[in-house]
mmCIF file of C-alpha atoms in Angstrom:
data_model
loop_
_atom_site.group_PDB
_atom_site.id
_atom_site.type_symbol
_atom_site.label_atom_id
_atom_site.label_comp_id
_atom_site.label_asym_id
_atom_site.label_seq_id
_atom_site.Cartn_x
_atom_site.Cartn_y
_atom_site.Cartn_z
ATOM 1 C CA MET A 1 2.077 101.276 -4.913
ATOM 2 C CA SER A 2 3.959 103.671 -8.266
ATOM 3 C CA LYS A 3 3.957 100.508 -9.767
ATOM 4 C CA TYR A 4 3.059 96.103 -9.723
ATOM 5 C CA PRO A 5 4.359 93.849 -7.960
ATOM 6 C CA VAL A 6 8.106 92.486 -9.382
ATOM 7 C CA GLY A 7 6.093 88.478 -10.652
ATOM 8 C CA LEU A 8 3.993 91.380 -12.418
ATOM 9 C CA GLU A 9 5.893 93.464 -13.925
ATOM 10 C CA GLU A 10 8.151 90.365 -15.568
ATOM 11 C CA THR A 11 4.623 88.864 -16.894
ATOM 12 C CA VAL A 12 3.496 92.294 -18.285
ATOM 13 C CA ASP A 13 7.328 92.688 -20.182
ATOM 14 C CA PHE A 14 6.963 89.864 -21.836
ATOM 15 C CA LEU A 15 2.982 89.948 -23.264
ATOM 16 C CA LYS A 16 3.497 93.275 -24.463
ATOM 17 C CA GLY A 17 6.362 91.831 -27.166
ATOM 18 C CA LEU A 18 3.392 89.432 -28.960
ATOM 19 C CA PRO A 19 1.312 91.889 -31.435
ATOM 20 C CA GLY A 20 -0.665 93.868 -31.019
ATOM 21 C CA ILE A 21 -0.346 94.115 -26.957
ATOM 22 C CA GLY A 22 0.814 96.941 -26.597
ATOM 23 C CA ARG A 23 1.407 98.123 -22.679
ATOM 24 C CA ARG A 24 -1.827 98.985 -21.439
ATOM 25 C CA SER A 25 -3.129 96.044 -22.796
ATOM 26 C CA ALA A 26 0.063 93.685 -21.148
ATOM 27 C CA GLU A 27 -1.321 94.696 -18.447
ATOM 28 C CA ARG A 28 -5.136 94.219 -18.212
ATOM 29 C CA ILE A 29 -3.814 90.825 -19.444
ATOM 30 C CA ALA A 30 -1.924 90.281 -16.669
ATOM 31 C CA LEU A 31 -4.408 90.944 -14.166
ATOM 32 C CA SER A 32 -6.243 88.595 -15.559
ATOM 33 C CA LEU A 33 -4.549 86.218 -15.075
ATOM 34 C CA LEU A 34 -4.771 86.848 -11.263
ATOM 35 C CA ASN A 35 -7.602 85.247 -11.536
ATOM 36 C CA TRP A 36 -7.223 82.253 -13.194
ATOM 37 C CA PRO A 37 -6.699 79.217 -11.364
ATOM 38 C CA GLN A 38 -3.581 77.755 -10.766
ATOM 39 C CA GLU A 39 -4.403 74.750 -12.937
ATOM 40 C CA LYS A 40 -5.501 76.523 -16.086
ATOM 41 C CA LEU A 41 -2.287 78.646 -15.754
ATOM 42 C CA ASP A 42 -0.207 75.648 -15.397
ATOM 43 C CA THR A 43 -1.833 74.228 -18.638
ATOM 44 C CA LEU A 44 -0.986 77.355 -20.726
ATOM 45 C CA ALA A 45 1.913 77.250 -19.271
ATOM 46 C CA GLU A 46 2.966 73.175 -20.724
ATOM 47 C CA LEU A 47 1.225 74.144 -23.451
ATOM 48 C CA LEU A 48 4.119 77.441 -24.230
ATOM 49 C CA HIS A 49 7.015 75.378 -23.319
ATOM 50 C CA GLU A 50 6.155 72.263 -25.444
ATOM 51 C CA LEU A 51 5.329 74.714 -28.085
ATOM 52 C CA LYS A 52 7.226 74.512 -30.648
ATOM 53 C CA GLU A 53 8.650 70.408 -30.290
ATOM 54 C CA ARG A 54 4.653 69.773 -30.806
ATOM 55 C CA VAL A 55 4.184 72.741 -33.923
ATOM 56 C CA THR A 56 7.566 71.917 -36.146
ATOM 57 C CA PHE A 57 7.714 73.269 -39.418
ATOM 58 C CA CYS A 58 7.082 70.947 -42.686
ATOM 59 C CA PRO A 59 10.808 70.664 -44.133
ATOM 60 C CA GLU A 60 9.651 70.493 -47.596
ATOM 61 C CA CYS A 61 7.236 73.838 -47.964
ATOM 62 C CA HIS A 62 7.461 75.106 -44.515
ATOM 63 C CA ASN A 63 4.461 74.920 -43.141
ATOM 64 C CA LEU A 64 2.894 74.552 -40.150
ATOM 65 C CA ALA A 65 3.820 71.381 -39.112
ATOM 66 C CA GLU A 66 3.265 68.441 -36.770
ATOM 67 C CA ASP A 67 5.680 66.514 -34.381
ATOM 68 C CA GLY A 68 8.962 67.246 -37.086
ATOM 69 C CA GLY A 69 7.362 65.500 -40.044
ATOM 70 C CA VAL A 70 6.097 66.973 -43.189
ATOM 71 C CA CYS A 71 2.277 68.703 -43.358
ATOM 72 C CA ASP A 72 -0.470 67.816 -44.345
ATOM 73 C CA ILE A 73 -0.628 68.469 -47.887
ATOM 74 C CA CYS A 74 2.796 68.236 -48.522
ATOM 75 C CA ALA A 75 1.612 64.635 -47.473
ATOM 76 C CA SER A 76 -1.180 64.561 -48.945
ATOM 77 C CA ALA A 77 -1.738 62.094 -52.519
ATOM 78 C CA GLY A 78 -4.859 64.832 -54.183
ATOM 79 C CA ARG A 79 -2.826 67.480 -54.795
ATOM 80 C CA ASP A 80 -0.988 68.328 -57.866
ATOM 81 C CA ARG A 81 2.958 69.093 -57.173
ATOM 82 C CA GLY A 82 2.824 70.888 -60.547
ATOM 83 C CA VAL A 83 2.171 73.768 -59.179
ATOM 84 C CA ILE A 84 3.180 75.161 -56.367
ATOM 85 C CA CYS A 85 1.636 78.884 -54.409
ATOM 86 C CA VAL A 86 4.771 81.021 -52.900
ATOM 87 C CA VAL A 87 2.563 83.129 -50.018
ATOM 88 C CA GLU A 88 4.600 84.846 -46.800
ATOM 89 C CA ASP A 89 3.922 82.978 -43.759
ATOM 90 C CA PRO A 90 1.812 80.080 -42.829
ATOM 91 C CA GLY A 91 -1.527 81.871 -41.317
ATOM 92 C CA GLN A 92 -1.884 82.243 -44.792
ATOM 93 C CA ILE A 93 -2.541 79.413 -46.482
ATOM 94 C CA ILE A 94 -5.559 78.495 -44.224
ATOM 95 C CA ASN A 95 -6.488 81.184 -45.657
ATOM 96 C CA ILE A 96 -6.103 79.550 -49.135
ATOM 97 C CA GLU A 97 -7.264 76.595 -49.376
ATOM 98 C CA LYS A 98 -10.591 77.810 -46.990
ATOM 99 C CA THR A 99 -12.242 78.602 -50.570
ATOM 100 C CA GLY A 100 -11.369 75.076 -52.211
ATOM 101 C CA LEU A 101 -9.592 76.098 -55.366
ATOM 102 C CA TYR A 102 -6.677 75.228 -54.638
ATOM 103 C CA HIS A 103 -5.263 71.731 -55.267
ATOM 104 C CA GLY A 104 -1.488 72.369 -55.786
ATOM 105 C CA VAL A 105 1.070 72.534 -52.877
ATOM 106 C CA TYR A 106 2.502 75.728 -51.152
ATOM 107 C CA HIS A 107 6.130 77.443 -50.440
ATOM 108 C CA VAL A 108 6.036 79.746 -47.453
ATOM 109 C CA LEU A 109 9.065 82.059 -47.985
ATOM 110 C CA GLY A 110 8.895 82.961 -44.779
ATOM 111 C CA GLY A 111 8.663 86.881 -44.916
ATOM 112 C CA LYS A 112 9.424 89.150 -47.746
ATOM 113 C CA LEU A 113 12.149 91.122 -48.379
ATOM 114 C CA ALA A 114 12.601 94.339 -46.888
ATOM 115 C CA PRO A 115 16.519 95.709 -47.130
ATOM 116 C CA LEU A 116 16.006 98.412 -45.229
ATOM 117 C CA GLN A 117 14.843 96.472 -41.861
ATOM 118 C CA GLY A 118 18.344 94.147 -43.454
ATOM 119 C CA LYS A 119 15.983 91.728 -44.812
ATOM 120 C CA GLY A 120 17.530 89.256 -47.087
ATOM 121 C CA PRO A 121 17.002 86.765 -50.365
ATOM 122 C CA ASP A 122 19.273 84.819 -47.664
ATOM 123 C CA ALA A 123 16.112 85.638 -44.564
ATOM 124 C CA LEU A 124 13.799 83.809 -46.640
ATOM 125 C CA HIS A 125 13.650 79.986 -47.998
ATOM 126 C CA LEU A 126 14.447 80.443 -51.176
ATOM 127 C CA ASP A 127 17.295 76.903 -50.647
ATOM 128 C CA THR A 128 13.948 74.831 -50.545
ATOM 129 C CA LEU A 129 12.520 76.440 -53.625
ATOM 130 C CA ARG A 130 15.277 76.282 -55.229
ATOM 131 C CA GLN A 131 15.209 72.641 -55.035
ATOM 132 C CA ARG A 132 11.938 71.606 -55.381
ATOM 133 C CA LEU A 133 12.019 74.004 -58.943
ATOM 134 C CA ALA A 134 14.937 71.747 -59.532
ATOM 135 C CA ALA A 135 13.276 68.767 -59.274
ATOM 136 C CA GLY A 136 12.157 69.595 -62.793
ATOM 137 C CA ASN A 137 8.083 68.541 -62.389
ATOM 138 C CA VAL A 138 6.935 72.390 -61.515
ATOM 139 C CA HIS A 139 5.492 73.795 -64.368
ATOM 140 C CA GLU A 140 3.903 76.837 -62.534
ATOM 141 C CA LEU A 141 4.777 78.797 -59.011
ATOM 142 C CA ILE A 142 2.069 81.743 -58.167
ATOM 143 C CA ILE A 143 3.314 84.143 -56.164
ATOM 144 C CA ALA A 144 0.444 85.013 -53.900
ATOM 145 C CA LEU A 145 2.701 87.594 -52.182
ATOM 146 C CA SER A 146 0.877 91.466 -50.460
ATOM 147 C CA SER A 147 0.474 93.578 -52.784
ATOM 148 C CA ASP A 148 2.502 96.313 -50.967
ATOM 149 C CA VAL A 149 6.482 97.607 -52.058
ATOM 150 C CA GLU A 150 8.103 94.950 -49.775
ATOM 151 C CA GLY A 151 5.343 92.131 -52.108
ATOM 152 C CA ARG A 152 6.040 93.205 -54.845
ATOM 153 C CA ALA A 153 9.830 93.501 -55.083
ATOM 154 C CA THR A 154 10.074 89.800 -54.095
ATOM 155 C CA ALA A 155 7.599 88.947 -56.869
ATOM 156 C CA LEU A 156 9.699 91.335 -59.088
ATOM 157 C CA TYR A 157 12.818 89.126 -57.500
ATOM 158 C CA LEU A 158 10.895 85.350 -57.347
ATOM 159 C CA ALA A 159 10.102 85.492 -61.225
ATOM 160 C CA ASP A 160 13.312 86.733 -62.351
ATOM 161 C CA GLN A 161 15.718 84.679 -60.226
ATOM 162 C CA PHE A 162 13.471 81.530 -61.267
ATOM 163 C CA GLN A 163 11.569 82.210 -64.871
ATOM 164 C CA SER A 164 12.539 79.795 -67.012
ATOM 165 C CA GLU A 165 10.581 78.558 -70.206
ATOM 166 C CA THR A 166 9.488 75.043 -68.300
ATOM 167 C CA ILE A 167 7.955 77.550 -65.201
ATOM 168 C CA LYS A 168 5.745 79.880 -65.839
ATOM 169 C CA ILE A 169 5.784 82.605 -62.622
ATOM 170 C CA THR A 170 2.654 84.241 -62.267
ATOM 171 C CA ARG A 171 0.914 86.090 -59.144
ATOM 172 C CA LEU A 172 -2.710 86.631 -57.711
ATOM 173 C CA ALA A 173 -5.168 89.430 -59.235
ATOM 174 C CA SER A 174 -5.583 93.062 -58.094
ATOM 175 C CA GLY A 175 -8.752 95.093 -58.240
ATOM 176 C CA LEU A 176 -11.518 95.229 -56.131
ATOM 177 C CA PRO A 177 -12.192 93.205 -52.984
ATOM 178 C CA ALA A 178 -15.598 90.948 -53.882
ATOM 179 C CA GLY A 179 -18.526 93.030 -52.848
ATOM 180 C CA SER A 180 -17.111 95.873 -52.164
ATOM 181 C CA ASP A 181 -18.083 99.265 -53.491
ATOM 182 C CA ILE A 182 -16.069 101.584 -56.065
ATOM 183 C CA SER A 183 -16.872 104.776 -52.992
ATOM 184 C CA PHE A 184 -15.195 103.456 -51.009
ATOM 185 C CA ALA A 185 -11.948 101.354 -53.031
ATOM 186 C CA ASP A 186 -8.183 103.750 -52.671
ATOM 187 C CA SER A 187 -6.810 104.954 -56.458
ATOM 188 C CA GLU A 188 -4.342 102.414 -56.071
ATOM 189 C CA THR A 189 -6.819 99.700 -56.062
ATOM 190 C CA ILE A 190 -9.105 100.958 -58.752
ATOM 191 C CA ALA A 191 -6.104 101.686 -61.191
ATOM 192 C CA ALA A 192 -5.360 97.904 -60.856
ATOM 193 C CA ALA A 193 -9.126 97.232 -61.608
ATOM 194 C CA PHE A 194 -8.774 99.228 -64.910
ATOM 195 C CA SER A 195 -5.994 97.713 -65.717
ATOM 196 C CA GLY A 196 -7.002 94.201 -64.967
ATOM 197 C CA ARG A 197 -10.792 94.220 -65.844
ATOM 198 C CA VAL A 198 -11.976 91.418 -67.846
ATOM 199 C CA LYS A 199 -14.197 90.383 -70.872
ATOM 200 C CA LEU A 200 -18.084 89.798 -69.714
ATOM 201 C CA MET B 1 -4.432 71.674 -44.054
ATOM 202 C CA SER B 2 -8.159 73.629 -43.230
ATOM 203 C CA LYS B 3 -6.873 74.319 -38.784
ATOM 204 C CA TYR B 4 -3.905 74.377 -37.199
ATOM 205 C CA PRO B 5 -2.026 71.787 -35.605
ATOM 206 C CA VAL B 6 -3.299 70.553 -32.730
ATOM 207 C CA GLY B 7 -0.446 72.585 -30.851
ATOM 208 C CA LEU B 8 -1.456 75.373 -31.733
ATOM 209 C CA GLU B 9 -5.353 75.443 -31.881
ATOM 210 C CA GLU B 10 -5.404 74.287 -28.014
ATOM 211 C CA THR B 11 -2.463 77.954 -27.409
ATOM 212 C CA VAL B 12 -5.025 79.768 -29.824
ATOM 213 C CA ASP B 13 -8.116 78.458 -27.598
ATOM 214 C CA PHE B 14 -6.355 79.448 -24.310
ATOM 215 C CA LEU B 15 -4.813 82.810 -25.511
ATOM 216 C CA LYS B 16 -8.475 83.958 -27.272
ATOM 217 C CA GLY B 17 -9.943 83.787 -23.145
ATOM 218 C CA LEU B 18 -7.965 86.102 -22.540
ATOM 219 C CA PRO B 19 -9.519 90.466 -21.944
ATOM 220 C CA GLY B 20 -9.770 92.760 -25.283
ATOM 221 C CA ILE B 21 -7.973 88.713 -27.499
ATOM 222 C CA GLY B 22 -10.377 87.650 -30.272
ATOM 223 C CA ARG B 23 -9.395 84.945 -33.006
ATOM 224 C CA ARG B 24 -7.715 86.345 -34.702
ATOM 225 C CA SER B 25 -5.418 88.088 -32.674
ATOM 226 C CA ALA B 26 -5.334 84.806 -30.518
ATOM 227 C CA GLU B 27 -3.751 83.373 -34.431
ATOM 228 C CA ARG B 28 -1.458 85.761 -34.055
ATOM 229 C CA ILE B 29 0.541 85.495 -30.963
ATOM 230 C CA ALA B 30 -0.028 82.328 -31.280
ATOM 231 C CA LEU B 31 2.292 82.259 -34.706
ATOM 232 C CA SER B 32 4.742 84.937 -33.595
ATOM 233 C CA LEU B 33 4.733 82.610 -30.241
ATOM 234 C CA LEU B 34 5.985 79.733 -32.322
ATOM 235 C CA ASN B 35 9.403 82.025 -33.648
ATOM 236 C CA TRP B 36 10.296 82.425 -30.265
ATOM 237 C CA PRO B 37 13.642 81.282 -29.028
ATOM 238 C CA GLN B 38 12.637 77.806 -26.580
ATOM 239 C CA GLU B 39 13.519 79.820 -24.075
ATOM 240 C CA LYS B 40 12.174 82.575 -23.743
ATOM 241 C CA LEU B 41 8.988 80.709 -24.036
ATOM 242 C CA ASP B 42 9.951 78.678 -21.404
ATOM 243 C CA THR B 43 11.263 81.940 -19.497
ATOM 244 C CA LEU B 44 6.769 82.878 -19.691
ATOM 245 C CA ALA B 45 5.626 79.621 -19.003
ATOM 246 C CA GLU B 46 7.555 79.580 -15.604
ATOM 247 C CA LEU B 47 6.301 82.787 -14.865
ATOM 248 C CA LEU B 48 2.766 82.064 -15.461
ATOM 249 C CA HIS B 49 3.371 79.165 -13.678
ATOM 250 C CA GLU B 50 4.518 81.123 -10.712
ATOM 251 C CA LEU B 51 2.162 84.179 -10.871
ATOM 252 C CA LYS B 52 0.345 83.602 -8.154
ATOM 253 C CA GLU B 53 2.626 81.984 -5.982
ATOM 254 C CA ARG B 54 4.836 85.694 -6.397
ATOM 255 C CA VAL B 55 1.556 87.781 -6.396
ATOM 256 C CA THR B 56 -0.821 87.257 -4.616
ATOM 257 C CA PHE B 57 -3.674 89.884 -2.116
ATOM 258 C CA CYS B 58 -3.024 91.786 0.599
ATOM 259 C CA PRO B 59 -4.918 90.644 3.381
ATOM 260 C CA GLU B 60 -5.882 93.816 4.784
ATOM 261 C CA CYS B 61 -6.483 95.430 1.488
ATOM 262 C CA HIS B 62 -7.327 92.950 -1.469
ATOM 263 C CA ASN B 63 -4.346 95.059 -3.507
ATOM 264 C CA LEU B 64 -1.542 93.298 -4.967
ATOM 265 C CA ALA B 65 1.061 92.217 -3.066
ATOM 266 C CA GLU B 66 4.235 90.196 -3.254
ATOM 267 C CA ASP B 67 4.439 86.424 -1.363
ATOM 268 C CA GLY B 68 1.705 86.052 0.783
ATOM 269 C CA GLY B 69 2.480 89.944 2.746
ATOM 270 C CA VAL B 70 0.816 93.017 3.169
ATOM 271 C CA CYS B 71 1.205 95.253 0.155
ATOM 272 C CA ASP B 72 3.134 98.294 0.339
ATOM 273 C CA ILE B 73 0.255 100.797 1.007
ATOM 274 C CA CYS B 74 -0.642 99.507 4.034
ATOM 275 C CA ALA B 75 3.466 98.601 5.074
ATOM 276 C CA SER B 76 3.433 102.673 4.920
ATOM 277 C CA ALA B 77 4.416 104.555 8.063
ATOM 278 C CA GLY B 78 3.413 107.775 6.087
ATOM 279 C CA ARG B 79 0.241 107.264 4.800
ATOM 280 C CA ASP B 80 -3.578 108.105 7.139
ATOM 281 C CA ARG B 81 -5.045 105.237 8.240
ATOM 282 C CA GLY B 82 -8.139 107.055 8.868
ATOM 283 C CA VAL B 83 -9.463 107.706 5.145
ATOM 284 C CA ILE B 84 -9.722 104.820 3.144
ATOM 285 C CA CYS B 85 -10.711 105.315 -0.860
ATOM 286 C CA VAL B 86 -12.281 101.961 -1.886
ATOM 287 C CA VAL B 87 -11.477 100.889 -5.727
ATOM 288 C CA GLU B 88 -12.212 98.401 -7.987
ATOM 289 C CA ASP B 89 -9.816 96.477 -8.519
ATOM 290 C CA PRO B 90 -5.915 96.659 -7.752
ATOM 291 C CA GLY B 91 -5.351 98.482 -11.641
ATOM 292 C CA GLN B 92 -6.937 101.323 -10.348
ATOM 293 C CA ILE B 93 -4.759 101.683 -7.013
ATOM 294 C CA ILE B 94 -1.705 102.390 -9.527
ATOM 295 C CA ASN B 95 -3.981 105.050 -11.766
ATOM 296 C CA ILE B 96 -4.606 107.155 -8.644
ATOM 297 C CA GLU B 97 -0.805 106.822 -6.907
ATOM 298 C CA LYS B 98 0.624 108.743 -10.527
ATOM 299 C CA THR B 99 -1.259 111.370 -8.922
ATOM 300 C CA GLY B 100 0.632 111.801 -5.835
ATOM 301 C CA LEU B 101 -2.177 113.351 -4.284
ATOM 302 C CA TYR B 102 -3.792 110.675 -2.035
ATOM 303 C CA HIS B 103 -2.274 109.840 1.062
ATOM 304 C CA GLY B 104 -4.926 107.218 2.957
ATOM 305 C CA VAL B 105 -5.067 104.155 2.379
ATOM 306 C CA TYR B 106 -7.143 101.981 -0.444
ATOM 307 C CA HIS B 107 -10.245 99.731 0.043
ATOM 308 C CA VAL B 108 -9.859 96.737 -3.576
ATOM 309 C CA LEU B 109 -13.480 95.722 -3.249
ATOM 310 C CA GLY B 110 -12.705 92.644 -6.186
ATOM 311 C CA GLY B 111 -16.043 94.744 -8.934
ATOM 312 C CA LYS B 112 -19.455 95.857 -8.186
ATOM 313 C CA LEU B 113 -22.701 95.160 -7.489
ATOM 314 C CA ALA B 114 -24.119 93.236 -10.912
ATOM 315 C CA PRO B 115 -27.520 92.093 -9.732
ATOM 316 C CA LEU B 116 -28.410 90.664 -13.653
ATOM 317 C CA GLN B 117 -24.505 88.873 -13.665
ATOM 318 C CA GLY B 118 -24.966 87.023 -10.297
ATOM 319 C CA LYS B 119 -23.045 89.734 -7.979
ATOM 320 C CA GLY B 120 -24.216 90.661 -5.109
ATOM 321 C CA PRO B 121 -22.915 91.502 -2.138
ATOM 322 C CA ASP B 122 -20.931 88.570 -1.296
ATOM 323 C CA ALA B 123 -19.473 88.534 -3.977
ATOM 324 C CA LEU B 124 -16.991 91.650 -3.286
ATOM 325 C CA HIS B 125 -14.166 92.558 -0.456
ATOM 326 C CA LEU B 126 -17.158 93.866 2.436
ATOM 327 C CA ASP B 127 -16.704 91.459 5.461
ATOM 328 C CA THR B 128 -13.217 92.882 5.559
ATOM 329 C CA LEU B 129 -14.198 95.957 4.975
ATOM 330 C CA ARG B 130 -16.984 96.454 7.587
ATOM 331 C CA GLN B 131 -13.803 94.847 9.428
ATOM 332 C CA ARG B 132 -11.648 97.672 9.338
ATOM 333 C CA LEU B 133 -14.415 100.117 9.834
ATOM 334 C CA ALA B 134 -15.508 98.291 12.606
ATOM 335 C CA ALA B 135 -11.841 99.374 13.640
ATOM 336 C CA GLY B 136 -13.713 102.701 14.757
ATOM 337 C CA ASN B 137 -10.419 104.454 13.450
ATOM 338 C CA VAL B 138 -12.152 105.683 10.388
ATOM 339 C CA HIS B 139 -13.547 109.004 9.634
ATOM 340 C CA GLU B 140 -14.004 108.901 5.317
ATOM 341 C CA LEU B 141 -14.731 106.389 2.982
ATOM 342 C CA ILE B 142 -13.850 107.844 -0.700
ATOM 343 C CA ILE B 143 -15.774 105.739 -3.049
ATOM 344 C CA ALA B 144 -13.304 105.422 -6.143
ATOM 345 C CA LEU B 145 -15.995 103.093 -9.044
ATOM 346 C CA SER B 146 -16.922 104.167 -12.006
ATOM 347 C CA SER B 147 -19.873 106.320 -12.432
ATOM 348 C CA ASP B 148 -21.891 103.994 -14.820
ATOM 349 C CA VAL B 149 -25.019 102.435 -13.136
ATOM 350 C CA GLU B 150 -23.429 99.154 -11.364
ATOM 351 C CA GLY B 151 -20.339 101.644 -9.764
ATOM 352 C CA ARG B 152 -23.705 104.749 -8.769
ATOM 353 C CA ALA B 153 -25.963 102.094 -6.870
ATOM 354 C CA THR B 154 -22.753 99.725 -5.742
ATOM 355 C CA ALA B 155 -21.586 103.298 -4.015
ATOM 356 C CA LEU B 156 -25.540 103.633 -2.522
ATOM 357 C CA TYR B 157 -25.376 100.170 -0.945
ATOM 358 C CA LEU B 158 -22.078 101.015 0.326
ATOM 359 C CA ALA B 159 -23.594 104.631 1.941
ATOM 360 C CA ASP B 160 -26.586 102.625 3.171
ATOM 361 C CA GLN B 161 -24.320 99.853 5.470
ATOM 362 C CA PHE B 162 -21.327 101.658 6.222
ATOM 363 C CA GLN B 163 -22.596 105.292 6.657
ATOM 364 C CA SER B 164 -22.272 106.510 10.486
ATOM 365 C CA GLU B 165 -22.240 109.698 12.862
ATOM 366 C CA THR B 166 -18.231 108.627 12.927
ATOM 367 C CA ILE B 167 -18.017 108.220 8.775
ATOM 368 C CA LYS B 168 -17.945 110.433 6.557
ATOM 369 C CA ILE B 169 -19.221 108.239 3.321
ATOM 370 C CA THR B 170 -17.754 110.630 0.097
ATOM 371 C CA ARG B 171 -17.131 110.858 -3.661
ATOM 372 C CA LEU B 172 -15.397 111.289 -6.591
ATOM 373 C CA ALA B 173 -16.516 114.675 -8.358
ATOM 374 C CA SER B 174 -18.053 114.326 -11.630
ATOM 375 C CA GLY B 175 -17.144 116.660 -14.567
ATOM 376 C CA LEU B 176 -15.930 117.586 -17.870
ATOM 377 C CA PRO B 177 -12.071 115.807 -17.646
ATOM 378 C CA ALA B 178 -8.979 118.327 -17.372
ATOM 379 C CA GLY B 179 -8.023 119.891 -20.675
ATOM 380 C CA SER B 180 -11.850 118.387 -22.940
ATOM 381 C CA ASP B 181 -13.847 120.269 -25.105
ATOM 382 C CA ILE B 182 -17.308 120.416 -23.770
ATOM 383 C CA SER B 183 -17.637 120.016 -28.292
ATOM 384 C CA PHE B 184 -17.224 115.804 -27.087
ATOM 385 C CA ALA B 185 -18.979 115.850 -24.217
ATOM 386 C CA ASP B 186 -21.490 113.647 -24.100
ATOM 387 C CA SER B 187 -24.833 115.292 -22.441
ATOM 388 C CA GLU B 188 -24.722 113.386 -19.139
ATOM 389 C CA THR B 189 -20.908 115.077 -18.600
ATOM 390 C CA ILE B 190 -22.099 118.205 -18.584
ATOM 391 C CA ALA B 191 -24.947 117.778 -16.694
ATOM 392 C CA ALA B 192 -22.932 116.807 -13.944
ATOM 393 C CA ALA B 193 -20.445 119.448 -14.915
ATOM 394 C CA PHE B 194 -23.107 122.228 -14.540
ATOM 395 C CA SER B 195 -24.650 120.742 -11.281
ATOM 396 C CA GLY B 196 -21.238 120.302 -9.834
ATOM 397 C CA ARG B 197 -19.954 123.675 -10.803
ATOM 398 C CA VAL B 198 -17.616 125.710 -8.421
ATOM 399 C CA LYS B 199 -17.469 129.663 -7.482
ATOM 400 C CA LEU B 200 -13.283 131.131 -9.051
#
């Protein structure tokens, strides 16, 4: 036996396409699946089969939603529709919501501009964002993209496209993470913290 | 949205039960599954559903096999049935086979003795091993279990149970891994390498 049985190899091939899962982890996972009771495997298979039917994207902001409707946030009456926070992925909305500080709505871009990977403005959800801004009640667009090169380029692109007399465009502050030690901060972060320093 | 849609949460709950997958990785994986085309998800679901039907265990040695038959190794005419190598999991057989040096057959124990986790001799595939040894043509049992406490206890238990005038019981050598530097070896490994030193 120089390789695994076909059914296991095929499962490993699928699993190793998942983020953070290499060949060795995929093998470990597939071997452990063999020890699951059949009904548990069937439930997981059923969940995967129905996943995209049950979990859909909000037609308004592209956040995760259920059964084709708008998402919880767009459906909520208590959110300020005058402020839109632009994020990359739906997963980041959960993190921002945990702070309980933001009461506006969101717009999920579905990525960042990355010309080298062939990802131009067409690959992002910009049309729906343009429509939402054209509707006229939005006064602020908060850009909450990661502060790497692609994130900053995307932020500049958005500012260039949507900045107007009625729409203010802001980005989240850069600086030292809360509770962090300057000894472990990289110089770019320290530079950002210096230039963005605030009066006590 | 303080939590994910139900379909996604349920998938995350399942995924985080897999080895090496925590809550965060499970979320990342579930979100990336949403970007898979439906037919790819269906194929994976189908593979999981059929996994235990297609991949079975060899009735002889408990190695992985296909569709209920004996495994490749037990089926092969070229293997020496006089030597049985005892391993913990089927995954380890692949690693040993890669060396191309071993030509005997295997026996998968399905774990190690771990009384603290309630894993006694009954939880291991000892009955079939006893039958194979009783058949009488085996002259050596090579114990290839990990050299942690449970592995060594299990090796001693096997020696106690099966050592006889006709059956020699051996274990794999302990020592420094090939190509390793003594600077990074722990003292137990160095001690094992000293006591097992060989003449050049």
